[in-house]
XYZ file of C-alpha atoms in Angstrom:
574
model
C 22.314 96.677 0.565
C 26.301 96.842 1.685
C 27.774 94.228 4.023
C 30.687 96.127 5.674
C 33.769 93.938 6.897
C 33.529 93.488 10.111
C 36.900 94.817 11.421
C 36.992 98.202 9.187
C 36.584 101.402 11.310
C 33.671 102.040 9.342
C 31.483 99.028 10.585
C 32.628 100.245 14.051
C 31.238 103.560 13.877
C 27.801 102.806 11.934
C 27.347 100.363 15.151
C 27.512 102.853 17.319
C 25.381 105.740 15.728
C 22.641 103.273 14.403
C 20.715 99.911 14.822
C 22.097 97.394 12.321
C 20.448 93.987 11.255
C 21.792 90.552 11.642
C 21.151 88.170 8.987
C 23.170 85.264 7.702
C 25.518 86.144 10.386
C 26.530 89.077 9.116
C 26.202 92.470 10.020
C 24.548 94.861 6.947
C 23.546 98.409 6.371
C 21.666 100.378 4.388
C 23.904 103.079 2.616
C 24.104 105.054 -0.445
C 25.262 103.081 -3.427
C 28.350 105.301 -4.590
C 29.344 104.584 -0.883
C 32.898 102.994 -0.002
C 34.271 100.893 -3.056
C 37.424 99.889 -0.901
C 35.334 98.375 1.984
C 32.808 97.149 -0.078
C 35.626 95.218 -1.737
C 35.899 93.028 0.798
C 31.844 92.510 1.631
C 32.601 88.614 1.387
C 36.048 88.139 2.853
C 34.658 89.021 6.247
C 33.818 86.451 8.803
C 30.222 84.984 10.554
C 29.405 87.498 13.184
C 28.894 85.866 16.830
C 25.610 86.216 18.048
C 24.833 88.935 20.474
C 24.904 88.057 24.228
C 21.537 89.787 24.731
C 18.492 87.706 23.876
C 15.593 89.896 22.094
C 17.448 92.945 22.750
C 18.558 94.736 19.620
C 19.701 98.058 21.486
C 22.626 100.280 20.370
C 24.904 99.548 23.907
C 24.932 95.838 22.530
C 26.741 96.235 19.205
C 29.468 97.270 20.095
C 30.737 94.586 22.816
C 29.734 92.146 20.248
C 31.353 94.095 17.408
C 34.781 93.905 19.666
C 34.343 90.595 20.046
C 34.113 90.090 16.344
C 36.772 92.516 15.891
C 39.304 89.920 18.084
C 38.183 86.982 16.668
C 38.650 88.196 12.625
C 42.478 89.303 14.081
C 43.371 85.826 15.794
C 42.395 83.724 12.562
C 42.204 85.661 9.096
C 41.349 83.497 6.190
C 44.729 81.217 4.870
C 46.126 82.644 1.298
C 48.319 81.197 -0.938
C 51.927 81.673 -0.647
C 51.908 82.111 -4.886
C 49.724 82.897 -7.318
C 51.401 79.852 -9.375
C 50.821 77.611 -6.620
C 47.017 78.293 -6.780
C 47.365 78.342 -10.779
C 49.174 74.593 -10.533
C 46.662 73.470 -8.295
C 43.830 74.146 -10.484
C 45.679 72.838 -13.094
C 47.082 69.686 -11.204
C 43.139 68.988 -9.959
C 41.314 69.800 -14.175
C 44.411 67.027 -15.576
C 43.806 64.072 -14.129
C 43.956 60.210 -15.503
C 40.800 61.156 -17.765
C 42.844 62.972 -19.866
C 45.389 60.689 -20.435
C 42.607 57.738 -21.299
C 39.587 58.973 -21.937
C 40.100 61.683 -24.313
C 42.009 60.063 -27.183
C 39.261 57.391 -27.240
C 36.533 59.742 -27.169
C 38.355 61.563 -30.185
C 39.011 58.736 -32.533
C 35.518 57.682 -31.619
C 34.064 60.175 -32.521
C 35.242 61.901 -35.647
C 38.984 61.903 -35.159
C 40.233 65.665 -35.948
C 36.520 66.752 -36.726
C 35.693 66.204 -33.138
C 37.815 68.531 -32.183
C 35.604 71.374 -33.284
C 32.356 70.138 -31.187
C 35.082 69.960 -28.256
C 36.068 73.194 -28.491
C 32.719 74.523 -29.336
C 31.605 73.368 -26.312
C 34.735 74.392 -24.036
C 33.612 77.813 -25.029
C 30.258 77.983 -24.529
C 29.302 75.276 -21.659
C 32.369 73.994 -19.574
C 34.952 77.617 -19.414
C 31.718 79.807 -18.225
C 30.975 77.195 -15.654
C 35.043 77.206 -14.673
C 34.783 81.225 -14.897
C 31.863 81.051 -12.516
C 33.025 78.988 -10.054
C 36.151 80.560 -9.522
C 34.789 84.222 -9.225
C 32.311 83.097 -6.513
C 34.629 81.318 -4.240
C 36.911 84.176 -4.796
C 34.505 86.491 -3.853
C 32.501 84.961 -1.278
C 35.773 83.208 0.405
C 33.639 80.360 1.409
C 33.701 76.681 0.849
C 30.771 74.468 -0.995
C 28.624 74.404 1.976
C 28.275 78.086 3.539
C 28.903 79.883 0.489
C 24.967 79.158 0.004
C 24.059 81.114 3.100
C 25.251 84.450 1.314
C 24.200 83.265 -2.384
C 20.361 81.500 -1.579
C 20.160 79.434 1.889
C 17.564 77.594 0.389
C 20.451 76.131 -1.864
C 22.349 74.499 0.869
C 22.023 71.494 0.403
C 24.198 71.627 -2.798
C 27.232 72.086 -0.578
C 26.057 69.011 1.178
C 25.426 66.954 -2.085
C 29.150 68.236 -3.594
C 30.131 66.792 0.102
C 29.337 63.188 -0.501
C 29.595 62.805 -3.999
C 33.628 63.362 -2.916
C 33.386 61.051 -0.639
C 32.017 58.457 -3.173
C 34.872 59.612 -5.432
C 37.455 59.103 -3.028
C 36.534 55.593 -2.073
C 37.456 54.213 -5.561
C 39.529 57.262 -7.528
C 42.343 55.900 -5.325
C 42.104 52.664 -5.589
C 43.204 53.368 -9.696
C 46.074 54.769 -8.114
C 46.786 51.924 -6.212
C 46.739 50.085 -9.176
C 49.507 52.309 -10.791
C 51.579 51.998 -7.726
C 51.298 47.891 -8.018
C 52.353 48.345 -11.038
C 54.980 50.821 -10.272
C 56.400 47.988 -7.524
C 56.434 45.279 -10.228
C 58.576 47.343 -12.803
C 61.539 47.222 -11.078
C 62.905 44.197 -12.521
C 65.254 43.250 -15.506
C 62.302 41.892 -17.300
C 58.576 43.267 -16.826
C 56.233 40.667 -15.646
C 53.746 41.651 -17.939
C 56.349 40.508 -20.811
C 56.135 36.410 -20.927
C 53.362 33.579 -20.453
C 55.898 31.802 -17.579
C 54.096 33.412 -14.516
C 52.115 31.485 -11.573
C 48.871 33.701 -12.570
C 48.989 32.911 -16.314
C 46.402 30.199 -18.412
C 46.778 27.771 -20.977
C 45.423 30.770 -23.290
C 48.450 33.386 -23.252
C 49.738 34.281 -26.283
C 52.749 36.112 -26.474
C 52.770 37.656 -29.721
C 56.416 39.794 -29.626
C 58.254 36.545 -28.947
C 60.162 35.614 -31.586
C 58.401 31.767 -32.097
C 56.005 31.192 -34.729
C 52.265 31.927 -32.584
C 48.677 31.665 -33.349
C 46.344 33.958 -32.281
C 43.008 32.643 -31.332
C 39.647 34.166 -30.190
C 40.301 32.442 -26.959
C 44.203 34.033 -26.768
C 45.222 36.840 -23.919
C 48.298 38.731 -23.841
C 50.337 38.679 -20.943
C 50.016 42.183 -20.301
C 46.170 41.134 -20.077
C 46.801 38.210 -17.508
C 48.919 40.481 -15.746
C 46.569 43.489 -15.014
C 42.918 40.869 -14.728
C 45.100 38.027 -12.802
C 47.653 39.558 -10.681
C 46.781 43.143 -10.094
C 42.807 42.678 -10.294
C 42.439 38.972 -9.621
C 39.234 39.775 -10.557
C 38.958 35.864 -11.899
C 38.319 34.994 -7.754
C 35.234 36.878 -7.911
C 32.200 35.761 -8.928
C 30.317 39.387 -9.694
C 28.792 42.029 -7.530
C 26.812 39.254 -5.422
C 30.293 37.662 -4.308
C 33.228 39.760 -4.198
C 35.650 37.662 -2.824
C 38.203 38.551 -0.123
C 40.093 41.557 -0.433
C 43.642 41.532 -1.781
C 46.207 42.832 0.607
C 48.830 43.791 -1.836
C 46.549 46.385 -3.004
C 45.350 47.513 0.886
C 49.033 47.822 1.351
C 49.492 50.220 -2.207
C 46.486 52.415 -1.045
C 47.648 52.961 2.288
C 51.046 53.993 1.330
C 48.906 56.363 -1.615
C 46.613 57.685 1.933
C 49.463 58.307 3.926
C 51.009 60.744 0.629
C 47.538 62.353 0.645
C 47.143 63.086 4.560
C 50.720 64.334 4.607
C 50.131 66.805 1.595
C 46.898 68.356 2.578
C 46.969 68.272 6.222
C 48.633 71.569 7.166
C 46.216 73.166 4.476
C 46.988 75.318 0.956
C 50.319 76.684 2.345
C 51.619 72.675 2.433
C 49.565 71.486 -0.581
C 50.686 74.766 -2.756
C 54.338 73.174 -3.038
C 53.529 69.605 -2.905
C 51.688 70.407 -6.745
C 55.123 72.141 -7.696
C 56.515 68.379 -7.727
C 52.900 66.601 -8.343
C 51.549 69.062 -11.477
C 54.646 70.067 -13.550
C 55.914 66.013 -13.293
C 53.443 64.616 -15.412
C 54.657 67.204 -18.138
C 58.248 66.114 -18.293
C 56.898 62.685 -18.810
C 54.654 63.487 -21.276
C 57.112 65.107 -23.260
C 59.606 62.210 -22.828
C 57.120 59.301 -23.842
C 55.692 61.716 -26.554
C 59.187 61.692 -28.435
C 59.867 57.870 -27.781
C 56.610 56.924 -29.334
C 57.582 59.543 -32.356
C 60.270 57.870 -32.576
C 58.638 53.770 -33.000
C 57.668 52.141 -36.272
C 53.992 52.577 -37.554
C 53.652 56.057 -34.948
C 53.003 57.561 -37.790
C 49.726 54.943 -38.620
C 48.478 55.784 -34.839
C 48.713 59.910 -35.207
C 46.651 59.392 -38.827
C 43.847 57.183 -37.361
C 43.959 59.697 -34.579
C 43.074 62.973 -36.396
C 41.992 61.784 -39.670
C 38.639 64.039 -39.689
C 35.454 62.707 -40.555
C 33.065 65.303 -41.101
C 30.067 63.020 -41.320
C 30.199 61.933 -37.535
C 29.723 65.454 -37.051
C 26.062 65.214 -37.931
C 25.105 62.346 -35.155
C 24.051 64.155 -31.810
C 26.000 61.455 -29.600
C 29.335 63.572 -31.121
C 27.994 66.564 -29.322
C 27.263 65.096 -26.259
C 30.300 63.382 -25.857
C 32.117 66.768 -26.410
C 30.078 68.576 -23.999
C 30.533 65.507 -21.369
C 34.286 65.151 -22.035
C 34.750 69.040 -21.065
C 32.564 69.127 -18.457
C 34.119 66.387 -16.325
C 37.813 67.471 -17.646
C 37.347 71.395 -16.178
C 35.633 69.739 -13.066
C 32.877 72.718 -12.171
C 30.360 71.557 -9.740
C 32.871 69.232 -7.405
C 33.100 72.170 -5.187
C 36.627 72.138 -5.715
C 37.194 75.176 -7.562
C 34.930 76.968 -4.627
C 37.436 76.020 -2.461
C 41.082 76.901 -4.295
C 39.231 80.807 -5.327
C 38.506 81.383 -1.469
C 42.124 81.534 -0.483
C 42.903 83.622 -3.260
C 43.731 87.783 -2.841
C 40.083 89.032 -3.252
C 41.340 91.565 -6.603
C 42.763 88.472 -7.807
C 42.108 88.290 -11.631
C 40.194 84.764 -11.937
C 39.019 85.412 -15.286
C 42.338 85.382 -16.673
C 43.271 82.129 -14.913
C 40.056 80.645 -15.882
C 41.435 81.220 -19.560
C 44.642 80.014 -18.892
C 44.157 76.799 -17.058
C 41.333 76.202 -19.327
C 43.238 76.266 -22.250
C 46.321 74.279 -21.004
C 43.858 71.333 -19.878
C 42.581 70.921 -23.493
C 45.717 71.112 -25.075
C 46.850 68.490 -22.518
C 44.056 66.224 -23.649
C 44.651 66.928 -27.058
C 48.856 66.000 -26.354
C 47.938 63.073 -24.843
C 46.425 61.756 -27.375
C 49.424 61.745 -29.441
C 51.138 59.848 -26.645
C 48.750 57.477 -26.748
C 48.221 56.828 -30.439
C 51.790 56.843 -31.101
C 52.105 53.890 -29.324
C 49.025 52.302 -30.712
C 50.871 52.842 -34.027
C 53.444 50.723 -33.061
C 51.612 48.150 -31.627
C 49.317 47.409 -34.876
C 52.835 47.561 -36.941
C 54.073 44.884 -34.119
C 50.763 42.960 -34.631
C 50.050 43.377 -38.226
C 46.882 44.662 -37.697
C 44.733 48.036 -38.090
C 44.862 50.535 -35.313
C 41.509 50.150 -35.170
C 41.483 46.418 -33.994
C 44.183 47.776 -31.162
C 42.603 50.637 -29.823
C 39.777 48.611 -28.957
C 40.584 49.138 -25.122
C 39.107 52.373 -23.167
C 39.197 53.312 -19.950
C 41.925 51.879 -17.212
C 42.654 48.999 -19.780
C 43.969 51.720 -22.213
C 46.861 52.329 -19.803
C 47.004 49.260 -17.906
C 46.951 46.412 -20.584
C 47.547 47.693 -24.060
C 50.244 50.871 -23.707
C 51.903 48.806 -20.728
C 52.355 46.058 -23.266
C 54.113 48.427 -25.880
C 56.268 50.312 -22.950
C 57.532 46.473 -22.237
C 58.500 45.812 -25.683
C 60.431 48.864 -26.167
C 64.603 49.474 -25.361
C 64.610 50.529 -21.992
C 61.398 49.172 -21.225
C 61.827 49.117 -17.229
C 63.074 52.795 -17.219
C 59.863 54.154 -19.372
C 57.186 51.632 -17.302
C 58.705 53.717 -14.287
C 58.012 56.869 -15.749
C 54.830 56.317 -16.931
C 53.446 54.915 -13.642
C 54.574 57.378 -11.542
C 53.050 59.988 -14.018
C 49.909 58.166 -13.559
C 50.236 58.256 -9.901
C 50.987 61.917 -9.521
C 48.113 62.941 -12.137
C 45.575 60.812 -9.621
C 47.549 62.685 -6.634
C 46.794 66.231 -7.639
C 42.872 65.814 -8.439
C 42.381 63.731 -4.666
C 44.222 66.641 -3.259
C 41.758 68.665 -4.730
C 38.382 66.825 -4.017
C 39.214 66.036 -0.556
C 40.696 69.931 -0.274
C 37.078 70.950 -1.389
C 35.210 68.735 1.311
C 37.988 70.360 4.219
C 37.769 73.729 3.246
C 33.237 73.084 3.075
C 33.233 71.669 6.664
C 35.985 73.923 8.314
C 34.170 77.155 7.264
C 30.175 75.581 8.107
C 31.957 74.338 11.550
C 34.882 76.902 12.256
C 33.933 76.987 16.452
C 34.411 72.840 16.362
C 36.960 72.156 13.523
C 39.448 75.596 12.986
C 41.383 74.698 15.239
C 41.522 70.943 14.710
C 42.079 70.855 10.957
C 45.009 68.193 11.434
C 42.439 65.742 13.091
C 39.534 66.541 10.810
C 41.527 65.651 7.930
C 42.510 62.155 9.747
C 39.428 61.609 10.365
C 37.920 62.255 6.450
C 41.625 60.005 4.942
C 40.512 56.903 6.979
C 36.486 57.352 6.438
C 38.114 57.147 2.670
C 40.509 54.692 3.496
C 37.575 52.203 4.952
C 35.031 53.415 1.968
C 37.390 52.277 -0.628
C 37.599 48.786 0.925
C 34.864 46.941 -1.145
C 36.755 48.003 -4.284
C 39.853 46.383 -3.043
C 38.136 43.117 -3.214
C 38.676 40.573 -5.634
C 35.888 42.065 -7.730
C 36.767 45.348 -6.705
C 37.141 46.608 -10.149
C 33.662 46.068 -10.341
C 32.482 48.401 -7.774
C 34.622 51.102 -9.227
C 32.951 50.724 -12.206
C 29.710 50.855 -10.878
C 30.603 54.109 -8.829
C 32.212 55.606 -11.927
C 29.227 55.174 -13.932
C 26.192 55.302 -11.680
C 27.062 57.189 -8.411
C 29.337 59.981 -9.223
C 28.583 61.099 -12.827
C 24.408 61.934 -13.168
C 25.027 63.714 -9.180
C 27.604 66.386 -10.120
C 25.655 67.191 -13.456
C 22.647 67.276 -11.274
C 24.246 69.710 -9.094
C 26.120 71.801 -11.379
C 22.980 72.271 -12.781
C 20.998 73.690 -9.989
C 24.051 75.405 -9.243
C 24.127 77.215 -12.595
C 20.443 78.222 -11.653
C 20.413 79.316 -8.496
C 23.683 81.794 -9.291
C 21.954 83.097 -13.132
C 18.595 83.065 -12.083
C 17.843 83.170 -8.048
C 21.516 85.050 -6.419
C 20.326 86.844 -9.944
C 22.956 87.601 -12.954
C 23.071 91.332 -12.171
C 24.186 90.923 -8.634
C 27.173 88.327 -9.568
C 28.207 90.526 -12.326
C 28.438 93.379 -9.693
C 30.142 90.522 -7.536
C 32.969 90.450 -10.040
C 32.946 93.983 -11.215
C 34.073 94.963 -7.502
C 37.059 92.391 -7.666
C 38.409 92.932 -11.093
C 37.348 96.492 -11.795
C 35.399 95.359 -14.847
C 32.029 93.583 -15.417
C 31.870 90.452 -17.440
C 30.558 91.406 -20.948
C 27.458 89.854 -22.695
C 28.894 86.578 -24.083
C 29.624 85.518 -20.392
C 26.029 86.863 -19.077
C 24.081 84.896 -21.991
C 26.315 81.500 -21.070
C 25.641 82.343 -17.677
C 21.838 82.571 -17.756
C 20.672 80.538 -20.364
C 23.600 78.482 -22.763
C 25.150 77.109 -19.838
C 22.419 75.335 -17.761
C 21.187 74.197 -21.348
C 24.643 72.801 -21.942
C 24.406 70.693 -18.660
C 20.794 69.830 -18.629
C 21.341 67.950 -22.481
C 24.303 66.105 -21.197
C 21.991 64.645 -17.802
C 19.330 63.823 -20.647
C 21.570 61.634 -22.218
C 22.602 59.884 -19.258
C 19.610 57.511 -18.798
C 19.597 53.248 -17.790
C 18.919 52.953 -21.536
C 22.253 54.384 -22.401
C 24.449 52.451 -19.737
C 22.986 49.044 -20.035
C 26.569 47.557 -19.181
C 29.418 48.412 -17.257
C 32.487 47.825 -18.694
C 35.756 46.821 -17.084
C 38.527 46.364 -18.797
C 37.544 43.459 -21.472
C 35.206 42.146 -19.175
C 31.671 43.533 -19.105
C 28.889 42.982 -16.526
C 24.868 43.225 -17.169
C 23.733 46.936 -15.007
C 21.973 45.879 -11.829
């Protein structure tokens, strides 16, 4: 079975000399299988065919005023492309780096092995999260559809995937941003002389704060906080007003105010669509680079780096025996690439159909693990030189994961540096631009799903739509704005975002391998790059793959998130 594009002379003429069928909304034939390679080429780039005027009546006369009409409409709105490959390529990039790699895998590796964890990481990259990235990207290039009606070519009965991908952003959006906001509070409050975050003398700060860098004689206690503590629990979080999920407290309009600046970036980036949103990520993707790079030589550069970089890939084999190492490499890479977000779906459907995606699923693969793995000498660098500041093991100060990572403990060592105010500038705005690119991205994927399930309603309207989806954000991410907003993001971070996309990368990885059936894809992609995906990428496909994601959900169980940490202060699961 060929689908024939619906504006190729081809399709015209078959219409006229014989009956055709209609299904999925689009038009197919039966021909020969050596027939056309250059129309068949472009099978998926065509567009839903209008249903015939004539009710019941399947007759040749039909076809071709309904062809014409088809014809018109494919001419007056041809699918958006990118203006460069490199802005699709910094895209992808800009959405698979995000905060997580900045925070969450240098704990994960000390955690878990140091430099012997990087062998289950890549181990996994290879054979679970880059065929998954691979996939993705060859069926929205092929099928040029977003996460919602690419299922009505692929396995109808699979909709509701696209639907699932749908909220899930929506559930992301309403407290990824809010982090940002966060950064951007932060960001505000560095442009001063002296960081607030650097003395005890503040209206939010308690009896207990203990500022170890000053130059009097201190005792640290069990009961002491740093001020860089105090600052981001007190002032940014004032999550001491809030009582716990059952009482919330009022919401804090210095951070309303931060996330509706952040909104207004977002709206103004994505709204004309990729043309807009392919040069905001020359600024967004590539900045976060230079700053790496900059903070990577000033932490060289501190006393004790050298004790952070050592405690950071010191290998120990033994860890490498315990299954949680395994898991946590196959969950770090999974969530870093990003498959099963729908996002991916929706950056390879405005790409040139011969497009080679498996080359740019190497490349952007391999530059977002080697970001991780950069970042963590950023990171540990600096923890380095806080334990030589503190007279303490690195151990005792890379205690902090998560947001506190970034927000208490390396915004305490960027204030006691020379230069402090320039690098807490730097660094916050890198934070804010690496949470910029990946919400351009999510809310991208949702746009492009709803614009091509609803093109008669929303085509033309795409301005408005994407008002409409920036406020339902704007309003969802209210409750974590609250006093014990931080909270609620952690809840949502650990409960309502991560089991759903393994869930539906999962049944995603099945329906492609097993029901859309291996054979079929790999002709899918044989027609786009002129070769067919060898046996390595067929075996991850059908079985290693959906393995790979189905151990990771069975680790992921109440029994194995009993608490949900925020920053230093933990609260029992509900």
């Amino acid at each position: 079975m060929e689908t024939t594009p619906l504006n190729s002379q081809k399709a015209l003429s078959v219409c006229k000399d014989r009956e055709d069928c209609q299904e999925n909304s689009l038009l197919q034939k039966n021909v020969p299988e050596s027939g056309g390679k250059a129309e068949s080429g472009q099978i998926s780039n065509g567009y839903s065919a209008a249903p015939s005027s004539s009710t019941g009546d399947d007759t040749g006369h039909s076809v071709p005023a309904a062809t014409t009409t088809l014809v018109a409409e494919v001419h007056q709105g041809e699918r958006e492309t990118w203006g460069k490959k490199a802005d699709f390529l910094l895209s992808v990039i800009g959405y698979a780096v995000d905060l997580g790699n900045i925070w969450r895998f240098p704990y994960i590796c000390y955690q878990n092995g140091g430099g012997a964890f990087l062998l289950p990481y890549t181990i996994m990259a290879i054979f679970g999260g880059i065929p998954l990235f691979y996939m993705e990207l060859a069926l929205g290039q092929y099928h040029r559809n977003g996460c919602i009606s690419i299922w009505r070519k692929i396995c109808p009965i699979f909709k509701g995937i696209g639907y699932a991908i749908c909220i899930i952003a929506f559930y992301i959006a309403s407290y990824y941003n809010t982090i940002m906001a966060w950064a951007l509070y932060y960001l505000i409050s560095s442009f001063t002389d002296q960081l607030p975050w650097t003395s005890c003398r503040n209206s939010w700060n308690t009896g207990n704060c203990t500022n170890y860098f000053s130059e009097d004689n201190i005792t640290w206690t069990l009961h002491s906080t740093s001020p860089a503590e105090e600052f981001y629990t007190r002032h940014i979080l004032q999550i001491h007003r809030s009582k716990g999920l059952q009482d919330m407290g009022g919401i804090s309009w210095q951070l309303t105010l931060c996330i509706m600046l952040i909104f207004t970036i977002i709206y103004f980036s994505i709204w004309k669509g990729v043309k807009t949103s392919g040069k905001v990520v020359w600024v967004t993707a590539t900045f976060p680079y230079i700053i790496l790079s900059i903070l990577l030589v000033r932490g060289a550069t501190l006393p004790g780096a050298w004790k952070g970089v050592l405690f950071y890939l010191k290998p120990n084999w033994q860890k490498l025996l315990e299954t949680g190492v395994w898991i946590d490499a196959a969950a770090q890479i999974f969530f870093s690439l990003g498959p099963g977000f729908g996002v991916l779906l929706a950056f390879a459907s405005y790409n040139k159909f011969n497009n080679n995606c498996y080359q740019d699923a190497l490349v952007t693969s391999v530059v977002n693990c080697m970001t991780s793995f950069i970042s963590g000498f950023v990171i540990f660098t600096v923890l380095g030189y806080m334990a030589e500041m503190r007279n303490e093991d690195v151990s005792e100060v890379a205690k902090d994961a998560g947001p506190s990572l970034l927000f208490i403990t390396y915004a305490e060592a960027i204030a006691n540096m020379p230069a402090s105010t320039f690098f807490a500038i730097i660094f916050f705005l890198m934070l804010i631009t690496l949470g910029l690119d990946s919400t351009f991205a999510g809310l991208e994927g949702v746009i492009t799903a709803v614009l091509d399930e609803f093109p008669h309603i929303w085509a033309k309207r795409r301005e408005w739509f994407v008002l409409a989806v920036v406020i339902i954000c704007f309003f969802g991410s209210l409750t974590t704005l609250t006093f014990g907003g931080a909270y609620v993001v952690k809840l949502l971070e650990e409960y309502a975002t991560g089991p759903a996309v393994l869930s539906v990368a999962f049944i995603e990885a099945i329906a492609v391998s097993w029901f859309y059936g291996i054979t079929q894809f790999c002709s899918d992609v044989k027609e786009m790059l002129g070769f067919s995906p060898g046996w390595f990428w067929k075996i991850c496909w059908v079985a290693i793959s959906p393995l790979f994601l189905l151990r990771i959900m069975k680790s992921i169980t109440p029994e194995t998130a009993t608490e949900i940490p925020c920053g230093d202060i933990r609260l029992n699961a509900v």
